[in-house]
């Protein structure tokens, strides 16, 4: 560490900490009349929102919550969840966004591991908690969340062990709460990410990290217009669960900007498309699975004329050219982003510079389906197996390692896996990629998903991209399985589009023709193609290749 000269400070000088409450405060400054909408059930402006955030803080204080306590939330994407993003954290407590798609045993583990004190739970998830309630070791009280109250139908009764229903408790609480100043490195949020082995890992973020992540989005999304988002005219609706890395941080940004926000609750294609039209949604983000569900819906054609204003950022899994083209054909603007749970998550977003905007649609398609350009304030490198850095020449491959002001510092109560994550002072992503001299990130694969065949490394993501462009293919997943001769060989799962009757031989013939023309390497023809009604997915909508490998291995050996 070099010796520097610090600026002198007057004892009375105030240096405000970077806190989530500061993001909230901006929402009242310029456009407080803008709305936050929940389905067709509830709407409010930012004045009411700020009052409700403070009412929530008073409700939790009355329930005995103190700074440093952890509060769990199990809810669909709603205005209530957004209130928790700000009310829980701004009082100095920790928000635990529970992944409701985990198994009951995993949810039990995460809630005990996080030491949750109070649980806010939507009535749809009561069966999950009722099944594990007797095994929760730190929970002291529950608050039930219900949509029925918005239609004038109160709950018949409050379940035993619950302190009340969310709306009723808010109505009784004061709308004033003085959110205190505290150290910006205070723990603000936690959630759990599942790996291939062991229990879920507890990721955590401070107020400073989430504040800086919001500034990073502000710089790249708004300043550089990577995905132009203007609070004056854009309407934001997340289609990434709020429990998944804070919905990629966009709710913090949208609230700071007092942009109109729309929360869709449980994801249903007809509801999502209806909200897109009726509320004038212009910006969303989601995993490819959700986009595919929407563009494949019969309703998409019905709303085709209204989709030309919609901008969608895709992350979580690779955006294939086939899916991107299907969206673009409907008038939707799509772009990819890159990150992971441990990085809050944004580390790269697609950005077309002035020269690239002049390219043809087909040439832009290649750029739009890349992982993105490295975000402001993020340092990203490629590292080989020996710990040496790899050139950013657009061809050389290495594991992505990163540093930045919003990357998690480890895993809660798991120092061993935290040390592995940060080995050598760089956060190791487990993703194999190349990086171009002008900062485009091109993901080759996860290190565990690269197919090593005949001395070659074949990207399963590239193979899925090729398959997505075969007419009649709706979705695909490619994995490598052991082979005595070649080490590994690729095998594919295919979901057909409605109205098509494909065959494995026909798809292989299409791919072989590309090989014969020199457009593909011979390894890109799968050994086996299996047609399935759906591709197995993880709890956050990613292709579950661990499960696919296991099931296909059993299928082949049987």
Coordinates of C-alpha atoms in Angstrom, one line a residue:
X1 CA 0.0 0.0 0.0
X2 CA 1.5 3.4 -1.0
X3 CA 1.7 6.3 1.4
X4 CA -0.7 9.0 0.5
X5 CA -1.8 12.3 2.1
X6 CA -5.4 12.3 3.4
X7 CA -7.4 15.5 3.2
X8 CA -7.8 17.3 6.6
X9 CA -11.3 17.2 8.1
X10 CA -13.0 19.6 10.4
X11 CA -14.5 18.0 13.4
X12 CA -18.0 19.3 12.6
X13 CA -17.9 18.3 8.9
X14 CA -20.5 15.7 7.8
X15 CA -19.7 13.0 5.3
X16 CA -22.9 11.2 4.5
X17 CA -22.7 7.4 4.3
X18 CA -23.8 5.6 1.1
X19 CA -27.1 4.1 2.4
X20 CA -30.2 2.6 0.7
X21 CA -32.3 5.3 2.5
X22 CA -30.5 7.9 0.4
X23 CA -31.7 6.1 -2.8
X24 CA -35.2 6.2 -1.4
X25 CA -35.0 9.9 -0.5
X26 CA -34.5 10.8 -4.2
X27 CA -37.9 9.3 -5.1
X28 CA -39.7 12.3 -3.6
X29 CA -37.6 15.0 -5.1
X30 CA -38.7 15.3 -8.7
X31 CA -41.6 13.1 -9.8
X32 CA -43.4 12.0 -6.6
X33 CA -46.7 11.7 -8.5
X34 CA -45.5 8.7 -10.6
X35 CA -47.1 5.3 -9.8
X36 CA -46.1 1.9 -8.5
X37 CA -48.6 -0.7 -9.8
X38 CA -49.3 -4.2 -8.6
X39 CA -51.2 -6.3 -11.2
X40 CA -54.7 -4.8 -11.5
X41 CA -55.1 -4.9 -7.7
X42 CA -53.2 -1.9 -6.2
X43 CA -51.6 1.3 -7.3
X44 CA -50.0 4.3 -5.4
X45 CA -47.7 7.2 -6.0
X46 CA -44.3 7.7 -4.5
X47 CA -45.6 9.9 -1.7
X48 CA -47.8 7.0 -0.5
X49 CA -44.9 4.6 -1.1
X50 CA -42.6 6.5 1.2
X51 CA -45.3 6.6 3.9
X52 CA -45.8 2.9 3.6
X53 CA -42.1 2.2 3.8
X54 CA -42.0 4.0 7.1
X55 CA -45.2 2.3 8.3
X56 CA -43.4 -1.0 7.6
X57 CA -40.4 0.1 9.7
X58 CA -42.8 0.9 12.6
X59 CA -44.6 -2.4 12.3
X60 CA -41.3 -4.3 12.4
X61 CA -40.1 -2.2 15.4
X62 CA -43.3 -3.0 17.2
X63 CA -42.6 -6.7 16.5
X64 CA -39.2 -6.3 18.3
X65 CA -37.0 -6.0 15.2
X66 CA -33.7 -4.2 16.0
X67 CA -30.8 -3.2 13.7
X68 CA -28.8 -6.3 12.7
X69 CA -31.9 -8.6 12.8
X70 CA -32.7 -10.6 9.7
X71 CA -36.2 -10.5 8.2
X72 CA -37.3 -13.1 5.6
X73 CA -39.7 -12.4 2.8
X74 CA -41.6 -15.0 0.8
X75 CA -43.8 -13.2 -1.8
X76 CA -44.5 -12.9 -5.5
X77 CA -43.1 -9.8 -7.2
X78 CA -45.2 -7.1 -5.6
X79 CA -45.2 -3.5 -4.2
X80 CA -45.0 -5.1 -0.8
X81 CA -41.7 -6.7 -1.7
X82 CA -40.4 -3.3 -3.0
X83 CA -41.4 -1.7 0.4
X84 CA -39.3 -4.4 2.1
X85 CA -36.3 -3.6 -0.1
X86 CA -36.3 -0.1 1.5
X87 CA -38.1 -0.4 4.8
X88 CA -36.1 -3.3 6.3
X89 CA -32.7 -2.2 5.1
X90 CA -33.1 1.5 6.0
X91 CA -33.9 0.7 9.6
X92 CA -30.6 -1.2 9.8
X93 CA -32.0 -4.7 9.6
X94 CA -31.1 -7.3 7.0
X95 CA -33.4 -8.4 4.2
X96 CA -33.4 -12.1 3.4
X97 CA -35.1 -12.6 0.0
X98 CA -36.1 -16.3 0.2
X99 CA -36.0 -18.3 -3.0
X100 CA -39.5 -19.8 -2.9
X101 CA -38.6 -22.3 -5.7
X102 CA -36.2 -24.2 -3.5
X103 CA -37.2 -27.4 -1.9
X104 CA -38.8 -27.2 1.6
X105 CA -35.6 -28.7 3.1
X106 CA -33.4 -26.1 1.4
X107 CA -35.7 -23.3 2.5
X108 CA -35.5 -24.6 6.0
X109 CA -31.7 -24.6 5.8
X110 CA -31.5 -21.1 4.5
X111 CA -33.9 -19.6 7.1
X112 CA -32.1 -21.3 10.0
X113 CA -28.6 -20.4 8.5
X114 CA -29.6 -16.8 8.0
X115 CA -31.1 -16.7 11.6
X116 CA -34.3 -15.1 10.4
X117 CA -36.2 -13.4 13.2
X118 CA -39.4 -12.3 11.5
X119 CA -41.0 -13.8 8.4
X120 CA -43.3 -12.0 5.9
X121 CA -45.1 -14.6 3.9
X122 CA -47.7 -14.6 1.1
X123 CA -50.5 -17.0 1.9
X124 CA -49.7 -19.0 -1.2
X125 CA -46.5 -20.2 0.5
X126 CA -48.0 -21.0 3.9
X127 CA -48.0 -24.7 3.1
X128 CA -44.2 -24.6 2.7
X129 CA -43.7 -22.8 6.0
X130 CA -46.3 -24.9 7.9
X131 CA -44.3 -28.0 6.9
X132 CA -41.0 -26.7 8.4
X133 CA -42.3 -24.3 11.1
X134 CA -41.5 -26.6 14.0
X135 CA -37.9 -26.9 12.8
X136 CA -37.2 -23.1 12.4
X137 CA -34.9 -22.3 15.3
X138 CA -34.8 -18.4 15.3
X139 CA -38.1 -17.2 14.0
X140 CA -40.2 -15.3 16.6
X141 CA -43.2 -14.1 14.6
X142 CA -44.8 -14.2 11.2
X143 CA -46.8 -11.6 9.1
X144 CA -49.1 -12.9 6.4
X145 CA -49.4 -11.2 3.0
X146 CA -52.7 -11.5 1.1
X147 CA -54.0 -10.2 -2.2
X148 CA -57.6 -10.8 -1.0
X149 CA -57.5 -7.6 1.0
X150 CA -57.3 -5.5 -2.2
X151 CA -60.6 -6.8 -3.4
X152 CA -62.3 -6.1 0.0
X153 CA -62.2 -9.7 1.2
X154 CA -60.2 -9.9 4.4
X155 CA -58.6 -13.1 5.6
X156 CA -61.1 -15.3 7.4
X157 CA -58.6 -15.7 10.3
X158 CA -54.9 -15.0 11.1
X159 CA -53.0 -18.2 11.4
X160 CA -51.7 -19.2 14.8
X161 CA -48.3 -17.7 15.5
X162 CA -48.8 -14.7 13.2
X163 CA -48.8 -11.2 14.5
X164 CA -51.2 -10.0 11.8
X165 CA -51.9 -9.3 8.1
X166 CA -49.5 -6.9 6.3
X167 CA -52.1 -4.3 5.1
X168 CA -54.0 -4.2 8.4
X169 CA -50.8 -3.7 10.4
X170 CA -49.6 -1.0 8.1
X171 CA -52.9 0.9 8.4
X172 CA -52.5 1.0 12.2
X173 CA -48.8 2.2 12.1
X174 CA -47.5 5.7 12.1
X175 CA -46.3 7.0 8.7
X176 CA -43.3 8.7 10.2
X177 CA -40.0 7.0 10.9
X178 CA -36.6 8.6 11.2
X179 CA -34.2 6.3 9.4
X180 CA -30.9 6.7 11.1
X181 CA -27.4 7.1 9.7
X182 CA -25.0 4.2 10.2
X183 CA -21.8 2.8 8.7
X184 CA -22.3 2.3 5.0
X185 CA -20.6 -1.1 5.3
X186 CA -23.5 -2.4 7.3
X187 CA -25.0 -5.6 6.1
X188 CA -28.1 -4.9 4.1
X189 CA -29.3 -8.0 2.3
X190 CA -28.7 -11.7 2.0
X191 CA -30.0 -14.6 -0.2
X192 CA -28.9 -18.1 -1.0
X193 CA -27.4 -19.4 -4.2
X194 CA -27.4 -23.1 -4.9
X195 CA -24.4 -24.9 -6.3
X196 CA -23.8 -28.4 -7.6
X197 CA -22.7 -29.8 -4.2
X198 CA -23.4 -29.0 -0.6
X199 CA -25.9 -26.7 1.0
X200 CA -27.0 -23.4 -0.5
X201 CA -24.4 -20.6 0.0
X202 CA -25.4 -17.3 1.8
X203 CA -24.4 -14.3 -0.3
X204 CA -24.5 -10.9 1.4
X205 CA -24.2 -7.3 0.4
X206 CA -23.6 -4.0 2.3
X207 CA -25.4 -0.7 1.8
X208 CA -22.3 0.7 0.2
X209 CA -22.2 -2.2 -2.3
X210 CA -25.8 -1.8 -3.3
X211 CA -25.5 1.9 -3.5
X212 CA -22.5 1.6 -5.8
X213 CA -24.2 -1.1 -7.9
X214 CA -27.1 1.4 -8.4
X215 CA -24.6 4.1 -9.5
X216 CA -23.0 1.6 -11.9
X217 CA -26.4 0.9 -13.5
X218 CA -27.1 4.6 -13.6
X219 CA -23.9 5.2 -15.4
X220 CA -24.2 2.4 -17.9
X221 CA -27.9 2.0 -18.5
X222 CA -28.8 5.7 -18.4
X223 CA -25.6 7.6 -19.0
X224 CA -24.2 5.4 -21.8
X225 CA -27.7 4.3 -22.8
X226 CA -26.8 0.7 -23.0
X227 CA -30.5 -0.1 -22.5
X228 CA -31.9 3.5 -22.6
X229 CA -34.0 4.0 -19.4
X230 CA -35.5 7.4 -19.0
X231 CA -37.6 8.0 -15.9
X232 CA -39.5 10.7 -17.7
X233 CA -40.9 8.3 -20.3
X234 CA -40.0 4.7 -19.5
X235 CA -42.1 2.2 -17.5
X236 CA -40.2 -0.6 -15.7
X237 CA -41.5 -4.1 -15.0
X238 CA -39.2 -6.8 -13.7
X239 CA -39.7 -10.3 -14.9
X240 CA -36.9 -11.6 -12.8
X241 CA -38.0 -12.7 -9.3
X242 CA -37.3 -10.1 -6.7
X243 CA -35.7 -12.9 -4.6
X244 CA -33.1 -13.4 -7.4
X245 CA -30.2 -10.9 -6.7
X246 CA -32.6 -8.1 -5.9
X247 CA -34.2 -8.4 -9.4
X248 CA -30.7 -7.6 -10.7
X249 CA -30.7 -4.3 -8.8
X250 CA -33.1 -2.5 -11.1
X251 CA -35.8 -1.8 -8.4
X252 CA -33.2 0.3 -6.5
X253 CA -32.5 2.3 -9.7
X254 CA -36.1 2.7 -10.7
X255 CA -37.1 3.9 -7.3
X256 CA -34.3 6.4 -7.1
X257 CA -35.4 7.8 -10.4
X258 CA -39.1 7.7 -9.3
X259 CA -39.9 5.9 -12.6
X260 CA -43.3 4.3 -13.0
X261 CA -43.0 0.6 -11.8
X262 CA -45.2 -2.3 -12.5
X263 CA -45.1 -5.5 -10.5
X264 CA -46.8 -8.6 -12.0
X265 CA -47.1 -11.0 -9.1
X266 CA -47.0 -14.6 -10.2
X267 CA -45.7 -14.9 -13.8
X268 CA -48.5 -15.8 -16.2
X269 CA -48.0 -15.0 -19.9
X270 CA -51.4 -13.5 -20.4
X271 CA -51.0 -11.3 -17.3
X272 CA -47.5 -10.2 -18.3
X273 CA -48.5 -9.3 -21.8
X274 CA -51.7 -7.5 -20.6
X275 CA -49.7 -5.4 -18.2
X276 CA -47.1 -4.6 -20.9
X277 CA -49.9 -3.1 -23.0
X278 CA -52.2 -1.5 -20.4
X279 CA -49.4 0.0 -18.3
X280 CA -47.2 1.0 -21.2
X281 CA -44.2 -1.1 -20.0
X282 CA -41.0 -0.2 -21.9
X283 CA -38.2 -1.9 -19.9
X284 CA -37.9 -5.4 -18.4
X285 CA -35.3 -8.0 -17.7
X286 CA -35.6 -11.8 -17.6
X287 CA -33.9 -15.1 -18.2
X288 CA -34.3 -16.6 -21.7
X289 CA -36.9 -19.1 -20.5
X290 CA -39.3 -16.3 -19.7
X291 CA -38.7 -14.4 -23.0
X292 CA -39.3 -17.7 -24.9
X293 CA -42.5 -18.3 -23.0
X294 CA -43.7 -14.8 -23.9
X295 CA -42.7 -14.8 -27.6
X296 CA -44.1 -18.3 -28.0
X297 CA -47.5 -17.3 -26.5
X298 CA -50.4 -17.0 -28.9
X299 CA -51.1 -13.7 -27.2
X300 CA -47.8 -12.3 -28.4
X301 CA -49.1 -12.1 -32.0
X302 CA -52.2 -10.4 -30.8
X303 CA -50.1 -7.7 -29.1
X304 CA -47.5 -7.5 -31.8
X305 CA -48.1 -3.9 -32.7
X306 CA -47.6 -2.8 -29.0
X307 CA -44.3 -4.5 -28.4
X308 CA -42.1 -2.2 -30.5
X309 CA -41.4 0.0 -27.5
X310 CA -40.4 -2.9 -25.2
X311 CA -36.7 -3.2 -24.3
X312 CA -35.6 -6.5 -22.6
X313 CA -32.3 -7.2 -21.0
X314 CA -31.5 -11.0 -20.9
X315 CA -29.3 -12.6 -18.3
X316 CA -29.0 -15.8 -16.2
X317 CA -28.4 -17.9 -19.3
X318 CA -27.1 -17.3 -22.8
X319 CA -29.5 -15.6 -25.3
X320 CA -29.5 -17.7 -28.5
X321 CA -29.6 -16.1 -31.9
X322 CA -32.8 -18.0 -32.6
X323 CA -34.6 -16.6 -29.6
X324 CA -33.2 -13.1 -30.2
X325 CA -34.4 -13.1 -33.8
X326 CA -37.9 -14.3 -32.7
X327 CA -38.1 -11.4 -30.3
X328 CA -36.8 -8.9 -32.8
X329 CA -39.3 -10.1 -35.4
X330 CA -42.0 -9.1 -32.9
X331 CA -40.4 -5.6 -32.6
X332 CA -38.8 -6.2 -29.2
X333 CA -35.4 -4.7 -28.5
X334 CA -33.2 -7.3 -26.9
X335 CA -29.7 -7.2 -25.4
X336 CA -27.7 -9.5 -23.1
X337 CA -26.1 -8.8 -19.8
X338 CA -23.7 -10.8 -17.6
X339 CA -23.2 -11.3 -13.9
X340 CA -23.8 -13.8 -11.1
X341 CA -25.4 -13.9 -7.7
X342 CA -22.1 -13.1 -6.1
X343 CA -21.6 -9.9 -8.1
X344 CA -24.9 -8.1 -7.2
X345 CA -25.1 -9.1 -10.2
X346 CA -24.3 -6.8 -13.2
X347 CA -20.7 -6.9 -14.6
X348 CA -21.4 -6.5 -18.3
X349 CA -24.3 -5.2 -20.5
X350 CA -24.5 -5.1 -24.2
X351 CA -23.7 -1.7 -25.6
X352 CA -23.6 -0.8 -29.3
X353 CA -21.2 2.1 -30.0
X354 CA -21.8 4.6 -32.9
X355 CA -20.1 2.4 -35.5
X356 CA -21.9 -0.7 -34.4
X357 CA -25.3 0.9 -34.6
X358 CA -24.7 1.3 -38.3
X359 CA -24.3 -2.5 -38.8
X360 CA -27.0 -4.6 -40.4
X361 CA -29.6 -6.4 -38.3
X362 CA -27.8 -9.7 -38.8
X363 CA -24.4 -8.3 -37.8
X364 CA -26.0 -6.7 -34.7
X365 CA -27.5 -10.0 -33.8
X366 CA -24.1 -11.4 -33.1
X367 CA -23.3 -8.5 -30.7
X368 CA -26.7 -8.5 -29.0
X369 CA -26.3 -12.2 -28.1
X370 CA -22.8 -11.7 -26.6
X371 CA -22.6 -11.4 -22.8
X372 CA -22.1 -7.7 -23.0
X373 CA -19.4 -5.0 -22.6
X374 CA -17.6 -4.7 -19.3
X375 CA -19.5 -2.4 -17.0
X376 CA -18.1 0.9 -15.6
X377 CA -16.1 0.4 -12.4
X378 CA -15.7 -3.3 -13.0
X379 CA -12.3 -4.8 -13.6
X380 CA -12.5 -8.1 -15.5
X381 CA -9.7 -10.4 -16.6
X382 CA -9.2 -13.9 -18.0
X383 CA -7.1 -16.4 -16.1
X384 CA -5.7 -19.8 -17.2
X385 CA -5.4 -23.0 -15.0
X386 CA -2.0 -21.9 -13.7
X387 CA -3.2 -18.5 -12.5
X388 CA -1.7 -16.5 -15.4
X389 CA -3.7 -13.8 -17.2
X390 CA -4.9 -14.5 -20.7
X391 CA -4.9 -11.9 -23.6
X392 CA -8.0 -10.0 -24.4
X393 CA -7.8 -10.7 -28.1
X394 CA -11.3 -12.1 -28.7
X395 CA -10.0 -15.6 -29.2
X396 CA -8.0 -16.8 -26.2
X397 CA -10.1 -18.5 -23.6
X398 CA -9.8 -18.3 -19.8
X399 CA -11.9 -18.2 -16.6
X400 CA -13.4 -14.8 -16.0
X401 CA -12.1 -13.3 -12.7
X402 CA -13.3 -9.9 -11.5
X403 CA -13.0 -7.1 -9.0
X404 CA -15.4 -4.2 -8.4
X405 CA -17.0 -2.1 -5.7
X406 CA -20.1 -4.3 -5.4
X407 CA -18.9 -7.9 -5.4
X408 CA -19.7 -10.0 -2.4
X409 CA -16.9 -10.4 0.1
X410 CA -17.6 -14.1 0.8
X411 CA -20.3 -16.5 2.0
X412 CA -22.0 -16.2 5.3
X413 CA -20.4 -18.6 7.9
X414 CA -18.6 -20.5 5.1
X415 CA -15.0 -19.2 5.1
X416 CA -13.7 -22.1 3.1
X417 CA -15.9 -21.6 0.1
X418 CA -15.4 -17.9 0.4
X419 CA -11.7 -18.3 0.2
X420 CA -12.1 -20.4 -2.9
X421 CA -14.3 -17.7 -4.5
X422 CA -11.7 -15.1 -3.9
X423 CA -8.5 -17.1 -4.5
X424 CA -5.6 -14.9 -5.3
X425 CA -7.6 -11.7 -4.7
X426 CA -9.9 -12.1 -7.7
X427 CA -13.5 -13.3 -7.6
X428 CA -13.6 -16.5 -9.7
X429 CA -16.8 -16.9 -11.7
X430 CA -16.3 -20.4 -13.1
X431 CA -17.2 -19.1 -16.6
X432 CA -14.9 -19.7 -19.5
X433 CA -14.8 -16.8 -22.0
X434 CA -12.9 -14.6 -24.4
X435 CA -12.8 -10.8 -24.2
X436 CA -12.2 -8.6 -27.3
X437 CA -9.8 -5.7 -27.3
X438 CA -12.9 -3.4 -27.2
X439 CA -14.3 -5.1 -24.0
X440 CA -17.0 -7.4 -25.4
X441 CA -17.3 -10.5 -23.2
X442 CA -18.0 -13.7 -25.2
X443 CA -19.0 -16.6 -22.9
X444 CA -17.8 -20.0 -24.1
X445 CA -19.3 -22.0 -21.2
X446 CA -19.3 -22.8 -17.5
X447 CA -16.0 -24.6 -16.7
X448 CA -18.0 -27.7 -15.8
X449 CA -20.1 -27.6 -18.9
X450 CA -17.4 -27.3 -21.6
X451 CA -17.5 -30.6 -23.6
X452 CA -14.0 -32.0 -24.0
X453 CA -14.1 -34.2 -27.0
X454 CA -11.3 -35.6 -29.2
X455 CA -8.8 -33.2 -27.8
X456 CA -11.1 -30.2 -28.6
X457 CA -13.1 -28.0 -26.2
X458 CA -16.6 -27.6 -27.6
X459 CA -19.0 -25.0 -26.1
X460 CA -22.4 -26.3 -25.1
X461 CA -23.7 -22.7 -25.4
X462 CA -22.5 -22.4 -29.0
X463 CA -24.1 -25.7 -29.8
X464 CA -27.4 -24.6 -28.3
X465 CA -27.1 -21.4 -30.3
X466 CA -26.7 -23.3 -33.5
X467 CA -29.7 -25.6 -32.6
X468 CA -31.9 -22.6 -31.8
X469 CA -31.6 -21.5 -35.5
X470 CA -32.9 -24.8 -36.8
X471 CA -36.5 -24.3 -38.0
X472 CA -39.0 -25.8 -35.5
X473 CA -36.7 -25.8 -32.5
X474 CA -38.1 -23.9 -29.5
X475 CA -35.5 -24.7 -26.9
X476 CA -32.4 -26.9 -26.6
X477 CA -29.9 -28.0 -24.0
X478 CA -26.5 -29.7 -24.8
X479 CA -24.4 -31.6 -22.3
X480 CA -21.3 -33.8 -22.6
X481 CA -21.3 -37.4 -21.5
X482 CA -18.4 -39.8 -21.1
X483 CA -17.2 -41.6 -24.2
X484 CA -14.5 -44.4 -24.3
X485 CA -13.1 -43.2 -27.6
X486 CA -13.4 -39.4 -27.5
X487 CA -13.4 -38.6 -23.8
X488 CA -16.8 -36.9 -24.0
X489 CA -19.4 -36.5 -26.7
X490 CA -22.3 -34.0 -27.0
X491 CA -25.9 -35.0 -26.4
X492 CA -28.9 -32.7 -26.9
X493 CA -32.4 -32.3 -25.5
X494 CA -34.9 -30.6 -27.9
X495 CA -38.3 -29.0 -27.4
X496 CA -40.2 -28.6 -30.6
X497 CA -42.3 -25.6 -31.5
X498 CA -46.1 -26.3 -31.8
X499 CA -47.1 -27.6 -35.2
X500 CA -43.7 -29.1 -36.1
X501 CA -42.7 -32.7 -36.3
X502 CA -38.9 -32.9 -36.2
X503 CA -36.6 -36.0 -36.2
X504 CA -33.2 -36.5 -34.8
X505 CA -32.0 -37.6 -38.2
X506 CA -33.4 -34.4 -39.8
X507 CA -31.7 -32.1 -37.3
X508 CA -28.4 -33.9 -37.6
X509 CA -28.7 -33.6 -41.4
X510 CA -29.1 -29.8 -41.1
X511 CA -26.1 -29.6 -38.9
X512 CA -24.0 -31.9 -41.1
X513 CA -24.8 -29.8 -44.1
X514 CA -23.3 -26.8 -42.2
X515 CA -20.2 -28.9 -41.4
X516 CA -19.9 -29.9 -45.1
X517 CA -20.0 -26.2 -46.1
X518 CA -17.3 -25.4 -43.5
X519 CA -19.7 -23.4 -41.3
X520 CA -19.4 -25.7 -38.3
X521 CA -16.8 -28.0 -36.8
X522 CA -17.6 -31.7 -37.0
X523 CA -17.9 -32.0 -33.2
X524 CA -21.1 -29.8 -33.4
X525 CA -23.3 -32.7 -34.5
X526 CA -24.6 -34.4 -31.3
X527 CA -24.3 -38.1 -30.8
X528 CA -27.9 -38.3 -29.6
X529 CA -30.9 -36.0 -29.7
X530 CA -33.8 -36.6 -27.4
X531 CA -37.1 -34.8 -27.8
X532 CA -38.7 -33.6 -24.5
X533 CA -41.8 -31.5 -23.6
X534 CA -39.7 -29.2 -21.6
X535 CA -36.1 -28.5 -20.6
X536 CA -35.3 -29.1 -16.8
X537 CA -34.7 -25.7 -15.2
X538 CA -33.2 -24.5 -11.9
X539 CA -35.2 -22.5 -9.3
X540 CA -34.2 -19.3 -11.1
X541 CA -35.0 -20.4 -14.7
X542 CA -31.5 -21.6 -15.8
X543 CA -31.0 -24.8 -17.7
X544 CA -30.3 -27.5 -15.1
X545 CA -27.4 -29.3 -16.7
X546 CA -26.5 -31.2 -13.6
X547 CA -29.9 -32.9 -13.7
X548 CA -29.8 -33.3 -17.5
X549 CA -26.4 -35.1 -17.3
X550 CA -27.7 -37.5 -14.6
X551 CA -31.0 -38.3 -16.5
X552 CA -29.4 -38.7 -19.9
X553 CA -26.6 -40.8 -18.5
X554 CA -29.2 -43.1 -17.0
X555 CA -31.2 -43.1 -20.3
X556 CA -28.1 -44.1 -22.3
X557 CA -26.9 -46.7 -19.9
X558 CA -30.4 -48.3 -19.5

